[in-house]
Short mmCIF file of C-alpha atoms in Angstrom, two decimals:
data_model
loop_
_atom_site.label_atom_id
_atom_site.label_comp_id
_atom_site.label_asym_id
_atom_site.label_seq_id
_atom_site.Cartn_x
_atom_site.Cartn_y
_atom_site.Cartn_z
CA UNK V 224 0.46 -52.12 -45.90
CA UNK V 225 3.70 -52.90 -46.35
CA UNK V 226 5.22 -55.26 -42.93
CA UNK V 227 7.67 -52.46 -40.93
CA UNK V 228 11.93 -53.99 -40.91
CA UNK V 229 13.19 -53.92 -37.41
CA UNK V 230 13.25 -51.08 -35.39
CA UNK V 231 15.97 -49.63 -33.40
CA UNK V 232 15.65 -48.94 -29.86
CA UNK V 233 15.86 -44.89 -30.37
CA UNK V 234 13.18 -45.58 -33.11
CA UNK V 235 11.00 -47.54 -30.55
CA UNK V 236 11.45 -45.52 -27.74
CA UNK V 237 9.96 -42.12 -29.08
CA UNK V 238 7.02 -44.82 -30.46
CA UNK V 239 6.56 -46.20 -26.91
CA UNK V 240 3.75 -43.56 -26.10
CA UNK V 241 1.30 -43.66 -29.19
CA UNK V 242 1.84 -47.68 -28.66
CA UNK V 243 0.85 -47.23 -24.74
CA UNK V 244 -1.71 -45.29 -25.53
CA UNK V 245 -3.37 -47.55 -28.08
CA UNK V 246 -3.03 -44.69 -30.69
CA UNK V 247 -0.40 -46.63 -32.95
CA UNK V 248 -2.47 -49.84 -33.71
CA UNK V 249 -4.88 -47.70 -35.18
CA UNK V 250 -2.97 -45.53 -37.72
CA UNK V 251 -0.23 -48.31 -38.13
CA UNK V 252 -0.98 -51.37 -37.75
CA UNK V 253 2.26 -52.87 -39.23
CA UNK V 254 4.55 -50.25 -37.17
CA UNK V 255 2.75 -51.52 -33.47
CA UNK V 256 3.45 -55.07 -34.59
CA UNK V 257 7.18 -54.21 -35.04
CA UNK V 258 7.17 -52.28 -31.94
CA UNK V 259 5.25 -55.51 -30.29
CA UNK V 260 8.07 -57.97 -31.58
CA UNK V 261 10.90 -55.36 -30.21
CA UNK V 262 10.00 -55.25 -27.08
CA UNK V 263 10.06 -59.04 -26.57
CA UNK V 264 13.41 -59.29 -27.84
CA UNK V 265 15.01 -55.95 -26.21
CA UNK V 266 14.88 -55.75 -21.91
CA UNK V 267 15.85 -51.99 -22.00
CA UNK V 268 13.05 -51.41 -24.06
CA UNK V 269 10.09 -53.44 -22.15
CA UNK V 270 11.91 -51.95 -18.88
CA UNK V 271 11.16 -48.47 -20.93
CA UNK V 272 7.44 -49.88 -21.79
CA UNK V 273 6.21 -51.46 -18.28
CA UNK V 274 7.36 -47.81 -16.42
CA UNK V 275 5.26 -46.21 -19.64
CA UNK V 276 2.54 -48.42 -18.59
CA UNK V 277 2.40 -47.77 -15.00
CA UNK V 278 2.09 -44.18 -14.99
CA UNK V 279 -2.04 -43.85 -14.81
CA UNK V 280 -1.72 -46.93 -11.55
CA UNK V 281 1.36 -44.13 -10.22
CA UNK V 282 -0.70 -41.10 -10.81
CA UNK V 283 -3.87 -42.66 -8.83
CA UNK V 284 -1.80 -44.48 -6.08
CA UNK V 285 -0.50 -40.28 -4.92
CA UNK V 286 -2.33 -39.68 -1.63
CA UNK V 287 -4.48 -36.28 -1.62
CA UNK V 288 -2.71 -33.44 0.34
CA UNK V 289 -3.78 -33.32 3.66
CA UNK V 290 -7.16 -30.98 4.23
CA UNK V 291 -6.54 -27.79 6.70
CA UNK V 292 -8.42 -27.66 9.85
CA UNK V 293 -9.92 -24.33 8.86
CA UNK V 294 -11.08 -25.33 5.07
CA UNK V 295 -15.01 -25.60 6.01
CA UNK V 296 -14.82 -22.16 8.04
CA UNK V 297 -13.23 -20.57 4.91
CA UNK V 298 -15.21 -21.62 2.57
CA UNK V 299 -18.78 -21.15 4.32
CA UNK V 300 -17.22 -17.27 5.92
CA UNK V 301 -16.49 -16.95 1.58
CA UNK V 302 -19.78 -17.41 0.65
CA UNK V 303 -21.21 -15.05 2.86
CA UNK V 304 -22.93 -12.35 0.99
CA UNK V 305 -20.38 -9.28 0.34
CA UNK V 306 -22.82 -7.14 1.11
CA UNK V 307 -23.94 -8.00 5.05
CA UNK V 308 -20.05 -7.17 5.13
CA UNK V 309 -20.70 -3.50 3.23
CA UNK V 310 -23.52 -2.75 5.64
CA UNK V 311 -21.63 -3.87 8.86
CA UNK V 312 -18.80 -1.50 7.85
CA UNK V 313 -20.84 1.11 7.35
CA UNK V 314 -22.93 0.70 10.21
CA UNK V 315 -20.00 0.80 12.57
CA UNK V 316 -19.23 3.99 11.75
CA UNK V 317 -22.32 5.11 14.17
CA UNK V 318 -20.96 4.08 17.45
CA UNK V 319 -17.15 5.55 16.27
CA UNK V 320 -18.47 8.63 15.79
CA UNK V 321 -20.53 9.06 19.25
CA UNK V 322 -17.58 7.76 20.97
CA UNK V 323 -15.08 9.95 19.61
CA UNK V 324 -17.30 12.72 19.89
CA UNK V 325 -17.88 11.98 23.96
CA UNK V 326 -14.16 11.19 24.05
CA UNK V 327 -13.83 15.16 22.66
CA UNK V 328 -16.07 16.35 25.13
CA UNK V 329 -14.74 15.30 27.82
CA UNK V 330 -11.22 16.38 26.95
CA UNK V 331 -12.89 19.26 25.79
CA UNK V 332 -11.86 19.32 22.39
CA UNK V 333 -8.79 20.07 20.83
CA UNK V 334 -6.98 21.77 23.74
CA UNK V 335 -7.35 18.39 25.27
CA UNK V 336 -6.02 16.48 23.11
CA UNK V 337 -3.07 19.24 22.81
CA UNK V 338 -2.69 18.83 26.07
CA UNK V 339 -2.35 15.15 26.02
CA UNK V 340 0.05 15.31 23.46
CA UNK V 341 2.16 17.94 25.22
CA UNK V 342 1.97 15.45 28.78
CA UNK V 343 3.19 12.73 26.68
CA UNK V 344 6.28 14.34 25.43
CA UNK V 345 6.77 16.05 29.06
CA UNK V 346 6.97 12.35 30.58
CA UNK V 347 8.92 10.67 27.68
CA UNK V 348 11.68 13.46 28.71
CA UNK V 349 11.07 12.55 32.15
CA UNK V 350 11.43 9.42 31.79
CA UNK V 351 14.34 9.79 29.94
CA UNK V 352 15.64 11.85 32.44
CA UNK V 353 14.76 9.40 35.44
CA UNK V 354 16.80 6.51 33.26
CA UNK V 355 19.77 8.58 32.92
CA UNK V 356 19.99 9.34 37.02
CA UNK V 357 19.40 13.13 35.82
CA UNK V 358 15.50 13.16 37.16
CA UNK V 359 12.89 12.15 39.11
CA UNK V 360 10.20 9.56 38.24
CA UNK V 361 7.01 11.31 36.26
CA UNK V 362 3.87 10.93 38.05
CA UNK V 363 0.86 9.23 36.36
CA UNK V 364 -2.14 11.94 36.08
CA UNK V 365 -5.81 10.66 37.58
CA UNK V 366 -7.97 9.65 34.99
CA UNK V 367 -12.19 8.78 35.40
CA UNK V 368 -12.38 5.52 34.65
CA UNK V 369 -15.52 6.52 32.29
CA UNK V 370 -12.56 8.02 30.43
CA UNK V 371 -11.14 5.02 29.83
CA UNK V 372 -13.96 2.68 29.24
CA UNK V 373 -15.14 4.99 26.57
CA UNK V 374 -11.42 4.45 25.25
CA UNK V 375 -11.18 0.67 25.39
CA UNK V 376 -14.47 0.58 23.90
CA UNK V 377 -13.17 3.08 21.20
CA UNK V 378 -10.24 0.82 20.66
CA UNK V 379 -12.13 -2.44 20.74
CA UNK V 380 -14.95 -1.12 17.74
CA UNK V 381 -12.50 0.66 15.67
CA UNK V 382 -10.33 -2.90 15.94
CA UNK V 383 -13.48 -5.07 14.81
CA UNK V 384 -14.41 -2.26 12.08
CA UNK V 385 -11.00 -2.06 11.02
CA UNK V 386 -11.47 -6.53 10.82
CA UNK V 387 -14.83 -6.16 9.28
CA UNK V 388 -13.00 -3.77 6.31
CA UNK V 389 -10.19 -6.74 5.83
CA UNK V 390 -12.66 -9.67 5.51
CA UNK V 391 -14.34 -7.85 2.41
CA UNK V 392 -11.62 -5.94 0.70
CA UNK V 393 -10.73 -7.93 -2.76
CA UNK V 394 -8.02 -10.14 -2.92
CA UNK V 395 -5.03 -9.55 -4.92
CA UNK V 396 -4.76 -11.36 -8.27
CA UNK V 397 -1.10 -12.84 -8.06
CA UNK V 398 -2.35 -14.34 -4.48
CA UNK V 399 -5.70 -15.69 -6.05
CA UNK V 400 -3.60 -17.40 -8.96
CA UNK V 401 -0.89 -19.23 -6.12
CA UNK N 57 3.84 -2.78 -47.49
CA UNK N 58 2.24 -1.91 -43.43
CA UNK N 59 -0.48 0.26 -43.42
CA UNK N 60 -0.11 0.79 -40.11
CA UNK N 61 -0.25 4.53 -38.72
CA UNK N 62 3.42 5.19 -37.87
CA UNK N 63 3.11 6.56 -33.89
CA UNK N 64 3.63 10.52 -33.46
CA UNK N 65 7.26 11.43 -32.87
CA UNK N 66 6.34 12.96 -30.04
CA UNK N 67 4.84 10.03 -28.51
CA UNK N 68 8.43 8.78 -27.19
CA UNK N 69 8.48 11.68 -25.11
CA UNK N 70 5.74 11.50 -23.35
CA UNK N 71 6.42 10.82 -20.42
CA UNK N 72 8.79 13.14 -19.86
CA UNK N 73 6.05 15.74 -20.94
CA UNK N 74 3.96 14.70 -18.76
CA UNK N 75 6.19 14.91 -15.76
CA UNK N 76 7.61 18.32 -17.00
CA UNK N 77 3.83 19.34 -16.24
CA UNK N 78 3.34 18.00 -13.36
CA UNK N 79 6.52 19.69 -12.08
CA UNK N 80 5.05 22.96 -13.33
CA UNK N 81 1.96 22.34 -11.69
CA UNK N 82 3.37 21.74 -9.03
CA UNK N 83 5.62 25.22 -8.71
CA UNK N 84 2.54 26.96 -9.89
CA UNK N 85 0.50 25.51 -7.20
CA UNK N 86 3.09 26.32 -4.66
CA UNK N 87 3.30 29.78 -5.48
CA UNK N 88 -0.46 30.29 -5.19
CA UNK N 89 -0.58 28.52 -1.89
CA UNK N 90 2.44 30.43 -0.96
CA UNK N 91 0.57 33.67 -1.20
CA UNK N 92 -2.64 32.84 0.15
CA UNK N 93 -3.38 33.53 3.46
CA UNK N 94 -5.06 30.55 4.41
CA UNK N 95 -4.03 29.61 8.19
CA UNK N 96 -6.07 26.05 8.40
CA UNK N 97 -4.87 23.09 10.27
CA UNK N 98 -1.03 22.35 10.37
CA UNK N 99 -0.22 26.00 8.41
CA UNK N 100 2.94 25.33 6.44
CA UNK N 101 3.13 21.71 6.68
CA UNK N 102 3.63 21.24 2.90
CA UNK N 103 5.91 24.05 1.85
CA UNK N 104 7.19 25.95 5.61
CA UNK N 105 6.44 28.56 4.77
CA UNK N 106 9.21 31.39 4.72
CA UNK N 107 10.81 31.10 8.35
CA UNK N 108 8.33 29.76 10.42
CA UNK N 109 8.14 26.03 11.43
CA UNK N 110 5.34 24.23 13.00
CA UNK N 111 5.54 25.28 16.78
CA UNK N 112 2.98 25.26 19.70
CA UNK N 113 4.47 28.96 20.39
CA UNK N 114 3.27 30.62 16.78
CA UNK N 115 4.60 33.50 17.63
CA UNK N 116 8.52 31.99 17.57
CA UNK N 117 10.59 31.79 14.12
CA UNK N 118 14.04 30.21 13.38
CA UNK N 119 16.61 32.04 12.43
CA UNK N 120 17.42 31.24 8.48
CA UNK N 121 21.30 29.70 8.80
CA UNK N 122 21.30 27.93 5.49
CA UNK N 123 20.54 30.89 2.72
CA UNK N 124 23.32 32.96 2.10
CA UNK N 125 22.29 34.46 -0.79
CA UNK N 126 18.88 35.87 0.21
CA UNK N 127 17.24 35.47 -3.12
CA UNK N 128 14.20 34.69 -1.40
CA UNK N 129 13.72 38.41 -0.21
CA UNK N 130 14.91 39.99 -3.41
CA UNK N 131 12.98 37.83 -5.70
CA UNK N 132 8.85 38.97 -4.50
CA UNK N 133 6.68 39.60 -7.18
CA UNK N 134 3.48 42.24 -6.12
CA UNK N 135 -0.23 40.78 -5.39
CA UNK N 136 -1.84 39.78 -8.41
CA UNK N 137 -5.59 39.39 -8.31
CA UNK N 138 -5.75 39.67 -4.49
CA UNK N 139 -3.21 37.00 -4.24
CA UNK N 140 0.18 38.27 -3.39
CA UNK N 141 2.90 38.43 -2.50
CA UNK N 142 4.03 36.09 -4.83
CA UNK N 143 7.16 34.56 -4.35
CA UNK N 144 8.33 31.69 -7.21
CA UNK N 145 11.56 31.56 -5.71
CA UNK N 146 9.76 30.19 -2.33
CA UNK N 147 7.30 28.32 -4.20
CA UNK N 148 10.69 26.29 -6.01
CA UNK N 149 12.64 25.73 -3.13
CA UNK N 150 9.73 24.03 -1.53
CA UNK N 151 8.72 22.19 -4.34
CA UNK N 152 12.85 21.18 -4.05
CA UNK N 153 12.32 20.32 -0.51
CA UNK N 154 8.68 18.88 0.01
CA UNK N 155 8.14 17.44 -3.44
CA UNK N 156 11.48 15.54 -3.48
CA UNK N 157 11.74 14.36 -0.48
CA UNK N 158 8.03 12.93 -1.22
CA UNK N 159 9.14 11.66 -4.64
CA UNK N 160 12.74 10.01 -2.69
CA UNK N 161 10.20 8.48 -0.09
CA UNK N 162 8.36 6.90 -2.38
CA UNK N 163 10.78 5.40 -4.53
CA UNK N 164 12.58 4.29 -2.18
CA UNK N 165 10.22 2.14 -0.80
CA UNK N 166 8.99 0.91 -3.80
CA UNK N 167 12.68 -0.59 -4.69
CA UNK N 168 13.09 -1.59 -1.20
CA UNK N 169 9.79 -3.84 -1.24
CA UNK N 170 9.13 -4.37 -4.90
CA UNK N 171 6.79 -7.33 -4.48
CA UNK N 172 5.22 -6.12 -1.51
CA UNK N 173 4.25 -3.16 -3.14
CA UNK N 174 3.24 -4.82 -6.19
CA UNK N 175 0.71 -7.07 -3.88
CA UNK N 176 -0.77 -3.59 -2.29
CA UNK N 177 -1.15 -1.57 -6.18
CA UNK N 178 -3.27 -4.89 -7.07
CA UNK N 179 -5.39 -4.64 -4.60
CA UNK N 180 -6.24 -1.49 -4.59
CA UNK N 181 -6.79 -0.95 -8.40
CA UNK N 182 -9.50 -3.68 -7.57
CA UNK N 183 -13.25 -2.57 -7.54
CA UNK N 184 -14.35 -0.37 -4.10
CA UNK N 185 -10.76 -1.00 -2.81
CA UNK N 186 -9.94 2.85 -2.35
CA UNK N 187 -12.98 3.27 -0.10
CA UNK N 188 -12.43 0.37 1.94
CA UNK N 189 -8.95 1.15 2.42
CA UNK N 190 -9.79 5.15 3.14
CA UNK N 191 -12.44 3.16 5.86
CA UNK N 192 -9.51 1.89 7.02
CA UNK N 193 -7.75 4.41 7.58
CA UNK N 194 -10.09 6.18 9.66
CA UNK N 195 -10.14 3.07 12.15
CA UNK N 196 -6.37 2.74 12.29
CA UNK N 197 -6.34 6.22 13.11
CA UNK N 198 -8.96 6.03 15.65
CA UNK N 199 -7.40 2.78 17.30
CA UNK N 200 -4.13 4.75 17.50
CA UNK N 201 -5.45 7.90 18.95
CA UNK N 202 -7.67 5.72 21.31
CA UNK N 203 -4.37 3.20 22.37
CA UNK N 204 -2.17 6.55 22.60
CA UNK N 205 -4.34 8.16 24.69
CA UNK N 206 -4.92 4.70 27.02
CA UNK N 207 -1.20 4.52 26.65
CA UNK N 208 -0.37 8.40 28.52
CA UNK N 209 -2.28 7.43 31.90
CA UNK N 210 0.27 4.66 32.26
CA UNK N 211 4.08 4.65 33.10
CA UNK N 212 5.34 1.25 32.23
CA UNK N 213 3.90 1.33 28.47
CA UNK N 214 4.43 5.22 27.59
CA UNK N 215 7.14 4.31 26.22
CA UNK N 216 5.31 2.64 23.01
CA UNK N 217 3.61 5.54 21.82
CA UNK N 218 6.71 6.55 19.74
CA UNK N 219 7.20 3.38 18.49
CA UNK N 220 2.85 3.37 17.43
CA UNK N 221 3.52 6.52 15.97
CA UNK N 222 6.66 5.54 14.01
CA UNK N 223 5.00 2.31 12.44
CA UNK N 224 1.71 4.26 11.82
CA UNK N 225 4.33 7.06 9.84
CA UNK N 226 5.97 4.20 7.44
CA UNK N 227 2.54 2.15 7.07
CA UNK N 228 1.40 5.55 5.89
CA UNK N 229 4.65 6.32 3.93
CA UNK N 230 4.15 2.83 2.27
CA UNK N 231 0.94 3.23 1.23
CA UNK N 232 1.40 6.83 -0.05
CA UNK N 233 4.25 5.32 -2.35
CA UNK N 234 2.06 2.38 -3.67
CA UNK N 235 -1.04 4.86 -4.40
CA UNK N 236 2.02 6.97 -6.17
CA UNK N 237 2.71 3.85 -8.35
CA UNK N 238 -0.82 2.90 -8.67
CA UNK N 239 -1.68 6.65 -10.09
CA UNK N 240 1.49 6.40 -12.40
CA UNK N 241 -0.10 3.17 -13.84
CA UNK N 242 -4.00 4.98 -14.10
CA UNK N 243 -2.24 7.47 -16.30
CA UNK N 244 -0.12 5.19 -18.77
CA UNK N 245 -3.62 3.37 -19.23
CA UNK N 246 -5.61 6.35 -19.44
CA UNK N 247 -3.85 8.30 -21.47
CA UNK N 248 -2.43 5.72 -23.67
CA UNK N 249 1.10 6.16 -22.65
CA UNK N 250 3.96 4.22 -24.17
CA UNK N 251 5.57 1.76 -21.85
CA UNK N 252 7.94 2.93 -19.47
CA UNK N 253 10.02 2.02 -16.26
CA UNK N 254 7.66 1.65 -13.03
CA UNK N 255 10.14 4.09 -11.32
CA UNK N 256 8.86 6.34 -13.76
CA UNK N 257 5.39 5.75 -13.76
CA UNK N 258 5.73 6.01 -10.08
CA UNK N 259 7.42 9.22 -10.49
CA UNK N 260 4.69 11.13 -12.21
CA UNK N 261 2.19 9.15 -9.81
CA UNK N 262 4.20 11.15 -6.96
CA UNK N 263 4.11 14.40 -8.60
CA UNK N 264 0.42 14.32 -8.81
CA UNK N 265 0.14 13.66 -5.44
CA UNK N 266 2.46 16.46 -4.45
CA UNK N 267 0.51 18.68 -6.65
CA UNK N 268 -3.06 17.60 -4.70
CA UNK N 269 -1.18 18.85 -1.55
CA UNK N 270 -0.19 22.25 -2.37
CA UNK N 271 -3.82 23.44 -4.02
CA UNK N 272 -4.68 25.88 -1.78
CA UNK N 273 -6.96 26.09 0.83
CA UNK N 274 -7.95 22.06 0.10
CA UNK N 275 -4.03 21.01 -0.25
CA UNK N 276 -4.10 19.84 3.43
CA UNK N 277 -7.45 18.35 3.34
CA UNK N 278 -6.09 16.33 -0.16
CA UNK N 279 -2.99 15.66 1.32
CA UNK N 280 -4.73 13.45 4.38
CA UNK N 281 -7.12 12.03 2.76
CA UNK N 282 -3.92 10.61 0.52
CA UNK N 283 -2.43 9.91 3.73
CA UNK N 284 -5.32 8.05 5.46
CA UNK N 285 -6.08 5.76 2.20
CA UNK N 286 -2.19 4.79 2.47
CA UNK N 287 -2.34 3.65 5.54
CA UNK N 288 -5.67 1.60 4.94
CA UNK N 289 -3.74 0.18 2.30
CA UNK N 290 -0.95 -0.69 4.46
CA UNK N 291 -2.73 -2.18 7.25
CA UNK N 292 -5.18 -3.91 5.04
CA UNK N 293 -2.84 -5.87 2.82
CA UNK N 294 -0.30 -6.10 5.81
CA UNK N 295 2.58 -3.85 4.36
CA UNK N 296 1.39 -6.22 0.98
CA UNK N 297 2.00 -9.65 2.44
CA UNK N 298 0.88 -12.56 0.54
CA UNK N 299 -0.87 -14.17 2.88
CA UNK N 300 -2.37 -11.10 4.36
CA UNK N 301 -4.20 -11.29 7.87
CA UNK N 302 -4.91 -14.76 9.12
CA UNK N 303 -5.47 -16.54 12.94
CA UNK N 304 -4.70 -19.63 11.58
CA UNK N 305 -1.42 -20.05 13.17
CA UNK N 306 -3.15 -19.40 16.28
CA UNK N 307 -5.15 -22.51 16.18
CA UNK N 308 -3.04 -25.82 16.33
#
């Protein structure tokens, strides 16, 4: 094989990487020799090679990001089985239903709720009415305090269920790929 | 030379066909659920009916101020089949009034909160996410009616129920708009659709769910289930956040 003239530095610089890399020595000999003998003769050029070189030491000496408090809960509350999560949801449905359904009772049924509905809007007006110096205060109605338990228990399961639902529904695609 | 089969002419317009029978669907649907005389819950929530409007007195109407020409009254067609009157002329103004404003709802949000929405369509064309989000809307709907009720037997915090009732509305409103888009995009997959604007997809996606709530007799029943798997949707992606529901912030 012919010995390679001298190269320019344009020449040597697009070179530089298949020389780093070792690849150049092996498919020309001749050309990595004339690279070699550049380099010692140009200081741009071995400036060019050393900051070639030191990539791989760069690239290991980048600290790891920082681990989030919460990365062991995640991943062990991932591998839970999807399907203790299936049977919870369903399951909570039970106690829903037989609150709601005393909940009904007790208002006795729809009228109660209509009723409720109506009392709102009655003391939203009064209200209004009190704030604008037009009215007098509305008065809270007496309510069992069974009546409200059953509601704040209500509230509480139909807030876990609703949890419970979130934790297995599938994640979206564009957030998975982030 | 391609041997390739050169697409049927009418393939370019096939989307517009498709909404054009939707939209006559739609009218037809009205005008049968119009003339029925099915009273069920919320009677005339859809179309109104002729004069009446949703009242706790049913005996009261409203006077009509904004039809001077009448054709309403002029324009009755005699029962066909049982079912009757007909009237298409009330059966197109409420497609004009319910089935637009739907479609302008919907839309609307959709350009408003493009990504958002995009985030909530993904997840629920995922497998079982239509269940878990109509699961969802039963509990939202059950923690509202529960907090509501806790709310009225207080004085300082009655004042929230209108706001719990206004977010519950646009969750719901949200979510009926991204199952809209999310039906438009079913069909152009289905049915081999060519490709088309998502506001257009999302069109005929609204159309079809107009056209579930005016079948009679089941309309209403269509209609909230529609209304309750929106607002699963919404509350389950968090109006289609990308980082969805998380207490990490909560712990530091």
């Amino acid at each position: 094989m012919t010995p390679a003239p001298g190269l320019a530095c344009a020449r040597v610089r697009v070179l530089l990487e298949p020389y780093v890399d070792g690849d150049l020595a092996v498919t020309d000999p001749a050309l990595a020799v004339a690279v070699r003998d550049h380099l010692a003769g140009c200081a741009d050029c071995r400036r060019q090679h050393d900051q070639a070189v030191s990539v791989p030491f760069r690239l290991k000496a980048l600290a790891a990001p920082a681990a989030p408090a919460s990365l062991v809960g995640d991943v062990m509350s991932a591998i839970v089985p999807q399907r203790q999560g299936y049977r919870r949801a369903w399951t909570l449905l039970a106690p829903e239903a037989v609150l709601a359904a005393f909940i009904l009772w007790y208002l006795s049924g729809l009228d109660g709720l209509s009723a409720i509905a109506s009392g709102i809007v009655g003391d939203l007006q009064g209200l209004a009415g009190w704030s604008s110096g037009t009215g007098r205060l509305p008065s809270v109605p007496q309510v069992d305090v069974l009546l409200v338990i059953a509601l704040i228990a209500l509230a509480a399961i139909a807030a876990y269920h609703l949890w419970v639902l979130i934790q297995i529904a599938p994640a979206s695609r564009r957030a998975a790929s982030e | 030379m391609s041997d390739a089969p050169r697409p049927h002419p009418l393939r370019r317009w096939s989307w517009v066909i498709l909404i054009g029978a939707l939209t006559l669907a739609g009218i037809l649907l009205s005008i049968a659920d119009t003339s029925t005389k099915f009273t069920g819950p919320l009677p005339g929530v859809m179309l109104g009916g002729k004069t009446v409007v949703i009242s706790p007195k049913p005996g009261r109407t409203q006077t009509m101020q904004f039809d001077r020409s009448r054709l309403g009254e002029k324009m009755v067609l005699q029962p066909i089949l049982g079912l009757g009157p007909l009237s298409p002329y009330e059966a197109l103004r409420a497609f004009l009034t319910n089935g637009a404003g739907l479609v302008l709802l919907a839309l609307a949000a959709l350009v408003l909160f493009p990504s958002r929405a995009r985030t909530a369509v993904e997840r629920l064309e995922s497998r079982y996410s239509a269940g878990i989000a109509l699961g969802a809307g039963l509990a939202v709907v059950l923690l509202a009616a529960a907090a509501i009720t806790l709310l009225r037997f207080t004085l300082l915090f009655l004042a929230v129920v209108p706001l719990v009732l206004l977010v519950a509305l646009v969750a719901a409103l949200f979510g009926i708009a991204c199952i809209s888009l999310a039906i438009g995009r079913l069909l152009h997959r289905r049915l081999h659709l060519p490709s088309a604007h998502p506001l257009v997809a999302a069109l005929a996606g609204a159309l079809v769910v107009f056209d579930l709530a005016v079948i009679p007799y089941a309309g209403v029943f269509a209609l909230a289930a529609v209304a309750l798997v929106g607002l699963g949707l919404a509350v389950v992606t968090r109006f289609g956040g990308s980082g969805g529901w998380s207490f990490g912030d909560l712990n530091w």
